[in-house]
Amino acid sequence: MAVNAIKMIIPCQCLLGEGPYFSRTFNCLFWVDILSKVLYRFDCTQQTLQAVQMPESICWLMESHDQQLIAGFENAIYYLDSNTLQRTSLYCQLNEPQGNRLNDAKTDRHGNLFFGTMDKLEQQNVGSLYRLGNGKSLQKVDSNYVISNGPAISKDGRTLYSTESSTQTIYQFDLNAQGELSNKRVFVKFDQTMGFPDGMTVDNDNHLWVASWNGHGLYRFCENGTLVHFYRLPAPRITSLTFFGDDLTTIAVTSARIGLEPEVLTQYPYSGAVFILQANIQGIAETPAQL
C-alpha cells in the first residue's frame, strides 16, 4: 500500500478544486478553486488556511526560480506578490480561441513551464499544450485537446505525460533538456469504470499517480503502464494531487463538487475538500519555473 490513511480533511467545499502546489520557500501548500476564483494558501508551519478571492478564474500557481509566485489565470500568466497576492502581468499574448481558458501546468526538471488550455464548454478540440521558459518565447508544443490536463514529468526528466481527459487518454512524449517533445504515444487509456484522468504527478519510484474525475480516487501506474494500486477517496470527482512536507511523504488531493446532484452530495459530503494523505512513498520536489 502506497497510502496509509487519510491524515486530515480540509473542508473547503471547492466547486472545482485544482492545482495543488507545495512551495518549500514559504512552506505553504497552495491550491485553487477555478470556478469560484479563489486561491487557497495553507501554512504548513502554522497550520492556518487563507482563502483569497481573485479577480478572475485562477487555474494554477507555482514558484519561479527567483522565489516569486506565478499563476495562470483564465487567459494570461501573472506574478503574484507573496504577501498581498496582488498580481502583475507576466504573459498576456496567448491568442487562444475566445471560449478557451488555461487549465493545468507543471515544470520539467530544467524549469521549463508546460501548461495546457481547454474549451470551457468541453466540446471542441481547440485546446493546446504550451511551453515557456529558459529564455525562449512561448511555443505551442501539442494541440487538438478538448481538455488538456495534468502534465507530469518522469523522475529522470526524459518523459512528459499529458492527458486528454475527454477521451480518457494519457499520452507520453520523449522530452529533451531543451524542453522539446517528440514521439507522442498512448501510455494509458482509462475504461468506463475508471472515470476520467485529471491531474497527475510522479513519485520517487517513477510511478505515475493520476487523479480520477468520477473515479473516486487515485490510480498509480508503473513505468510500463501497469496499474499497481488504486486508492479510493470519499468523493467522486478527484481532480489533482501533489506530494508535500519536509520529506515529501504527505499527499494533498483536490476534489470538486460542481455538477453533483443533491443526493450525491449527501452521500459524499466531502466533495470539494482537500484530502491530506500519509504515504509510505516519497514524492519529487517540483522544479521552480525558469522564466
Short mmCIF file of C-alpha atoms in Angstrom, two decimals:
data_model
loop_
_atom_site.label_atom_id
_atom_site.label_comp_id
_atom_site.label_asym_id
_atom_site.label_seq_id
_atom_site.Cartn_x
_atom_site.Cartn_y
_atom_site.Cartn_z
CA MET A 1 0.00 0.00 0.00
CA ALA A 2 1.47 3.33 -1.07
CA VAL A 3 -1.05 5.28 1.04
CA ASN A 4 -1.50 4.55 4.72
CA ALA A 5 -4.51 6.67 5.69
CA ILE A 6 -6.34 9.97 5.38
CA LYS A 7 -4.48 12.21 7.81
CA MET A 8 -6.73 15.26 7.56
CA ILE A 9 -9.59 16.66 5.50
CA ILE A 10 -9.75 20.39 4.75
CA PRO A 11 -13.48 21.06 4.11
CA CYS A 12 -13.06 24.00 1.69
CA GLN A 13 -16.02 22.91 -0.49
CA CYS A 14 -14.40 23.88 -3.79
CA LEU A 15 -16.61 23.94 -6.84
CA LEU A 16 -13.57 22.96 -8.87
CA GLY A 17 -10.54 22.43 -6.64
CA GLU A 18 -7.35 22.06 -8.68
CA GLY A 19 -3.62 22.68 -8.94
CA PRO A 20 -2.18 21.71 -5.51
CA TYR A 21 1.39 23.01 -5.26
CA PHE A 22 3.93 22.91 -2.45
CA SER A 23 6.33 25.83 -2.02
CA ARG A 24 9.42 24.96 0.01
CA THR A 25 10.37 28.64 0.16
CA PHE A 26 7.20 29.61 2.02
CA ASN A 27 6.46 26.13 3.47
CA CYS A 28 2.94 26.53 2.14
CA LEU A 29 0.55 24.33 0.23
CA PHE A 30 -1.40 26.22 -2.42
CA TRP A 31 -4.42 25.17 -4.47
CA VAL A 32 -7.15 26.91 -6.46
CA ASP A 33 -10.90 26.80 -6.92
CA ILE A 34 -11.09 27.68 -10.59
CA LEU A 35 -14.82 28.36 -10.80
CA SER A 36 -15.10 30.26 -7.51
CA LYS A 37 -11.99 32.34 -8.43
CA VAL A 38 -10.28 31.59 -5.11
CA LEU A 39 -6.64 30.91 -4.25
CA TYR A 40 -6.02 28.89 -1.08
CA ARG A 41 -2.81 29.01 0.95
CA PHE A 42 -2.26 26.52 3.78
CA ASP A 43 0.66 27.42 6.03
CA CYS A 44 2.26 24.09 6.95
CA THR A 45 4.08 25.59 9.94
CA GLN A 46 1.18 27.49 11.49
CA GLN A 47 -1.49 25.06 10.23
CA THR A 48 -3.62 28.01 9.09
CA LEU A 49 -5.68 28.40 5.93
CA GLN A 50 -6.12 31.58 3.90
CA ALA A 51 -8.64 31.96 1.08
CA VAL A 52 -8.10 34.90 -1.28
CA GLN A 53 -10.68 36.00 -3.83
CA MET A 54 -9.17 36.65 -7.25
CA PRO A 55 -10.49 38.99 -9.99
CA GLU A 56 -10.96 36.13 -12.46
CA SER A 57 -10.61 32.36 -12.61
CA ILE A 58 -7.22 31.21 -11.36
CA CYS A 59 -6.17 27.86 -12.80
CA TRP A 60 -2.74 27.10 -11.28
CA LEU A 61 0.08 28.54 -9.21
CA MET A 62 3.78 27.71 -8.86
CA GLU A 63 7.09 29.21 -7.80
CA SER A 64 9.71 30.77 -10.08
CA HIS A 65 13.48 30.33 -9.88
CA ASP A 66 13.80 33.71 -8.13
CA GLN A 67 11.27 32.71 -5.45
CA GLN A 68 8.35 34.63 -6.89
CA LEU A 69 4.88 33.20 -7.22
CA ILE A 70 3.44 32.93 -10.72
CA ALA A 71 -0.10 31.95 -11.60
CA GLY A 72 -2.08 31.04 -14.67
CA PHE A 73 -5.41 32.83 -14.85
CA GLU A 74 -8.14 32.38 -17.42
CA ASN A 75 -6.23 33.82 -20.36
CA ALA A 76 -2.87 35.07 -19.06
CA ILE A 77 0.02 34.46 -16.67
CA TYR A 78 0.82 36.80 -13.78
CA TYR A 79 3.30 37.29 -10.97
CA LEU A 80 1.66 37.28 -7.54
CA ASP A 81 3.08 39.23 -4.61
CA SER A 82 3.96 36.65 -1.95
CA ASN A 83 2.43 38.78 0.83
CA THR A 84 -0.56 40.52 -0.70
CA LEU A 85 -1.14 38.10 -3.61
CA GLN A 86 -1.72 41.13 -5.82
CA ARG A 87 -0.89 40.36 -9.44
CA THR A 88 1.43 41.85 -12.05
CA SER A 89 1.22 40.87 -15.69
CA LEU A 90 3.86 38.43 -16.96
CA TYR A 91 2.49 36.98 -20.21
CA CYS A 92 -0.79 38.02 -21.83
CA GLN A 93 -0.47 37.14 -25.53
CA LEU A 94 -1.73 33.58 -25.83
CA ASN A 95 -4.02 34.18 -28.85
CA GLU A 96 -6.32 31.37 -27.77
CA PRO A 97 -9.88 30.93 -29.08
CA GLN A 98 -12.37 33.09 -27.20
CA GLY A 99 -14.05 30.17 -25.48
CA ASN A 100 -10.81 28.71 -24.09
CA ARG A 101 -9.07 29.04 -20.73
CA LEU A 102 -5.86 27.82 -19.13
CA ASN A 103 -6.24 24.59 -17.20
CA ASP A 104 -3.18 22.85 -15.71
CA ALA A 105 0.59 23.30 -15.54
CA LYS A 106 3.87 21.71 -14.46
CA THR A 107 7.60 22.35 -14.89
CA ASP A 108 10.10 19.87 -16.21
CA ARG A 109 13.39 19.14 -14.38
CA HIS A 110 15.05 22.07 -16.18
CA GLY A 111 12.37 24.57 -15.18
CA ASN A 112 10.52 24.74 -18.50
CA LEU A 113 6.89 25.57 -17.82
CA PHE A 114 4.33 23.42 -19.62
CA PHE A 115 0.67 24.43 -19.43
CA GLY A 116 -2.49 23.41 -21.23
CA THR A 117 -5.64 25.11 -22.42
CA MET A 118 -9.17 23.80 -22.89
CA ASP A 119 -12.57 24.59 -24.31
CA LYS A 120 -14.63 25.89 -21.40
CA LEU A 121 -17.70 24.14 -22.82
CA GLU A 122 -15.70 20.88 -23.10
CA GLN A 123 -16.93 20.21 -26.63
CA GLN A 124 -14.33 21.24 -29.23
CA ASN A 125 -10.72 20.09 -29.56
CA VAL A 126 -9.34 23.62 -29.64
CA GLY A 127 -7.08 23.30 -26.58
CA SER A 128 -3.30 23.10 -26.73
CA LEU A 129 -0.16 22.38 -24.71
CA TYR A 130 2.41 25.19 -24.44
CA ARG A 131 5.99 25.58 -23.25
CA LEU A 132 7.53 28.74 -21.78
CA GLY A 133 10.85 29.35 -20.08
CA ASN A 134 14.66 29.36 -20.12
CA GLY A 135 14.79 32.49 -22.25
CA LYS A 136 12.68 31.05 -25.06
CA SER A 137 9.46 32.53 -26.36
CA LEU A 138 6.12 30.83 -25.84
CA GLN A 139 5.67 27.82 -28.10
CA LYS A 140 2.69 25.57 -28.79
CA VAL A 141 4.05 22.02 -28.49
CA ASP A 142 0.88 19.95 -28.93
CA SER A 143 -2.73 20.58 -29.97
CA ASN A 144 -6.20 19.11 -30.56
CA TYR A 145 -7.19 18.86 -26.90
CA VAL A 146 -10.73 19.28 -25.65
CA ILE A 147 -9.40 19.25 -22.07
CA SER A 148 -5.62 19.40 -21.71
CA ASN A 149 -4.76 18.18 -18.24
CA GLY A 150 -2.12 17.14 -15.77
CA PRO A 151 1.30 17.50 -17.31
CA ALA A 152 3.73 15.35 -15.32
CA ILE A 153 7.44 14.62 -15.72
CA SER A 154 9.28 11.34 -15.16
CA LYS A 155 11.91 11.12 -12.44
CA ASP A 156 14.80 11.29 -14.93
CA GLY A 157 13.17 14.19 -16.77
CA ARG A 158 13.13 12.38 -20.10
CA THR A 159 9.39 11.71 -20.37
CA LEU A 160 6.43 14.07 -20.26
CA TYR A 161 2.91 12.79 -19.59
CA SER A 162 -0.07 14.75 -20.89
CA THR A 163 -3.76 13.94 -20.57
CA GLU A 164 -6.68 14.42 -22.92
CA SER A 165 -9.38 13.99 -20.29
CA SER A 166 -12.30 13.92 -22.71
CA THR A 167 -11.03 10.74 -24.39
CA GLN A 168 -9.74 9.26 -21.10
CA THR A 169 -6.25 9.06 -22.59
CA ILE A 170 -2.84 9.71 -21.05
CA TYR A 171 -0.05 10.28 -23.56
CA GLN A 172 3.72 10.02 -23.25
CA PHE A 173 6.29 12.14 -25.05
CA ASP A 174 10.06 11.94 -25.17
CA LEU A 175 11.40 15.11 -23.56
CA ASN A 176 14.90 16.52 -24.02
CA ALA A 177 16.88 19.03 -21.95
CA GLN A 178 15.71 21.91 -24.17
CA GLY A 179 12.07 21.09 -23.41
CA GLU A 180 11.37 19.71 -26.88
CA LEU A 181 8.78 16.95 -27.25
CA SER A 182 8.78 14.03 -29.68
CA ASN A 183 7.41 10.51 -30.17
CA LYS A 184 3.88 11.02 -28.84
CA ARG A 185 2.21 7.73 -27.92
CA VAL A 186 -0.61 6.41 -25.74
CA PHE A 187 0.53 5.47 -22.24
CA VAL A 188 -2.77 4.51 -20.59
CA LYS A 189 -6.39 4.74 -21.69
CA PHE A 190 -9.00 4.61 -18.92
CA ASP A 191 -12.06 2.43 -19.39
CA GLN A 192 -15.57 3.49 -18.42
CA THR A 193 -15.25 2.11 -14.89
CA MET A 194 -12.17 4.21 -14.10
CA GLY A 195 -13.51 7.71 -14.60
CA PHE A 196 -11.59 10.46 -16.45
CA PRO A 197 -7.87 11.07 -15.86
CA ASP A 198 -7.18 14.53 -14.47
CA GLY A 199 -4.17 15.96 -12.59
CA MET A 200 -1.01 13.86 -12.26
CA THR A 201 2.38 13.62 -10.58
CA VAL A 202 5.33 11.22 -10.45
CA ASP A 203 6.80 9.74 -7.27
CA ASN A 204 10.39 8.88 -6.37
CA ASP A 205 9.89 5.32 -7.66
CA ASN A 206 9.00 6.83 -11.06
CA HIS A 207 5.37 5.73 -10.74
CA LEU A 208 2.67 7.95 -12.19
CA TRP A 209 -0.19 8.98 -9.89
CA VAL A 210 -3.41 10.07 -11.60
CA ALA A 211 -6.44 11.75 -10.03
CA SER A 212 -9.70 10.47 -11.50
CA TRP A 213 -12.75 12.64 -12.16
CA ASN A 214 -15.82 10.49 -11.47
CA GLY A 215 -13.39 7.74 -10.49
CA HIS A 216 -13.49 8.26 -6.71
CA GLY A 217 -9.74 8.18 -6.15
CA LEU A 218 -6.12 7.94 -7.25
CA TYR A 219 -4.54 5.50 -9.67
CA ARG A 220 -0.84 4.63 -9.52
CA PHE A 221 0.87 3.20 -12.62
CA CYS A 222 4.38 1.81 -13.05
CA GLU A 223 6.63 2.83 -15.95
CA ASN A 224 5.14 0.35 -18.42
CA GLY A 225 1.56 1.48 -17.76
CA THR A 226 0.57 -1.39 -15.45
CA LEU A 227 -1.84 -0.37 -12.70
CA VAL A 228 -0.21 -1.15 -9.36
CA HIS A 229 -2.61 0.50 -6.93
CA PHE A 230 -5.93 2.33 -6.61
CA TYR A 231 -6.72 4.40 -3.52
CA ARG A 232 -10.39 5.22 -3.04
CA LEU A 233 -11.41 8.56 -1.53
CA PRO A 234 -14.76 9.75 -0.12
CA ALA A 235 -15.57 11.98 -3.10
CA PRO A 236 -16.31 11.06 -6.73
CA ARG A 237 -14.63 13.97 -8.53
CA ILE A 238 -10.94 13.79 -7.67
CA THR A 239 -9.01 16.40 -9.63
CA SER A 240 -5.29 16.56 -8.78
CA LEU A 241 -2.56 15.79 -6.25
CA THR A 242 0.91 16.73 -5.08
CA PHE A 243 3.45 15.49 -2.55
CA PHE A 244 4.43 17.98 0.15
CA GLY A 245 6.04 18.41 3.56
CA ASP A 246 9.64 18.21 4.76
CA ASP A 247 10.17 14.67 3.50
CA LEU A 248 7.59 14.74 0.66
CA THR A 249 5.69 11.75 2.06
CA THR A 250 2.39 13.58 2.52
CA ILE A 251 -0.07 13.91 -0.36
CA ALA A 252 -2.59 16.69 -0.91
CA VAL A 253 -5.53 15.73 -3.13
CA THR A 254 -8.03 18.23 -4.51
CA SER A 255 -11.62 17.48 -5.48
CA ALA A 256 -14.72 19.13 -6.95
CA ARG A 257 -18.43 19.37 -6.22
CA ILE A 258 -19.57 21.10 -9.40
CA GLY A 259 -22.40 19.29 -11.18
CA LEU A 260 -23.10 16.76 -8.44
CA GLU A 261 -26.74 16.09 -7.67
CA PRO A 262 -28.01 16.86 -4.11
CA GLU A 263 -28.33 13.16 -3.30
CA VAL A 264 -24.70 12.58 -4.36
CA LEU A 265 -23.54 15.49 -2.19
CA THR A 266 -25.47 13.98 0.71
CA GLN A 267 -23.71 10.68 0.15
CA TYR A 268 -20.30 12.36 -0.34
CA PRO A 269 -20.34 15.49 1.85
CA TYR A 270 -16.57 15.95 1.50
CA SER A 271 -16.83 16.59 -2.23
CA GLY A 272 -14.78 19.72 -2.92
CA ALA A 273 -12.49 19.13 0.06
CA VAL A 274 -8.73 18.71 0.09
CA PHE A 275 -7.66 15.32 1.41
CA ILE A 276 -4.32 15.04 3.19
CA LEU A 277 -2.91 11.51 2.94
CA GLN A 278 0.06 9.92 4.67
CA ALA A 279 2.12 7.88 2.22
CA ASN A 280 4.96 5.40 2.61
CA ILE A 281 6.46 6.52 -0.68
CA GLN A 282 8.28 9.78 -1.34
CA GLY A 283 7.46 12.35 -3.96
CA ILE A 284 9.78 14.54 -6.04
CA ALA A 285 10.21 18.25 -5.35
CA GLU A 286 8.87 20.47 -8.12
CA THR A 287 11.49 22.42 -10.06
CA PRO A 288 10.83 26.18 -9.91
CA ALA A 289 9.92 27.75 -13.23
CA GLN A 290 12.98 29.16 -15.01
CA LEU A 291 11.46 32.12 -16.83
#
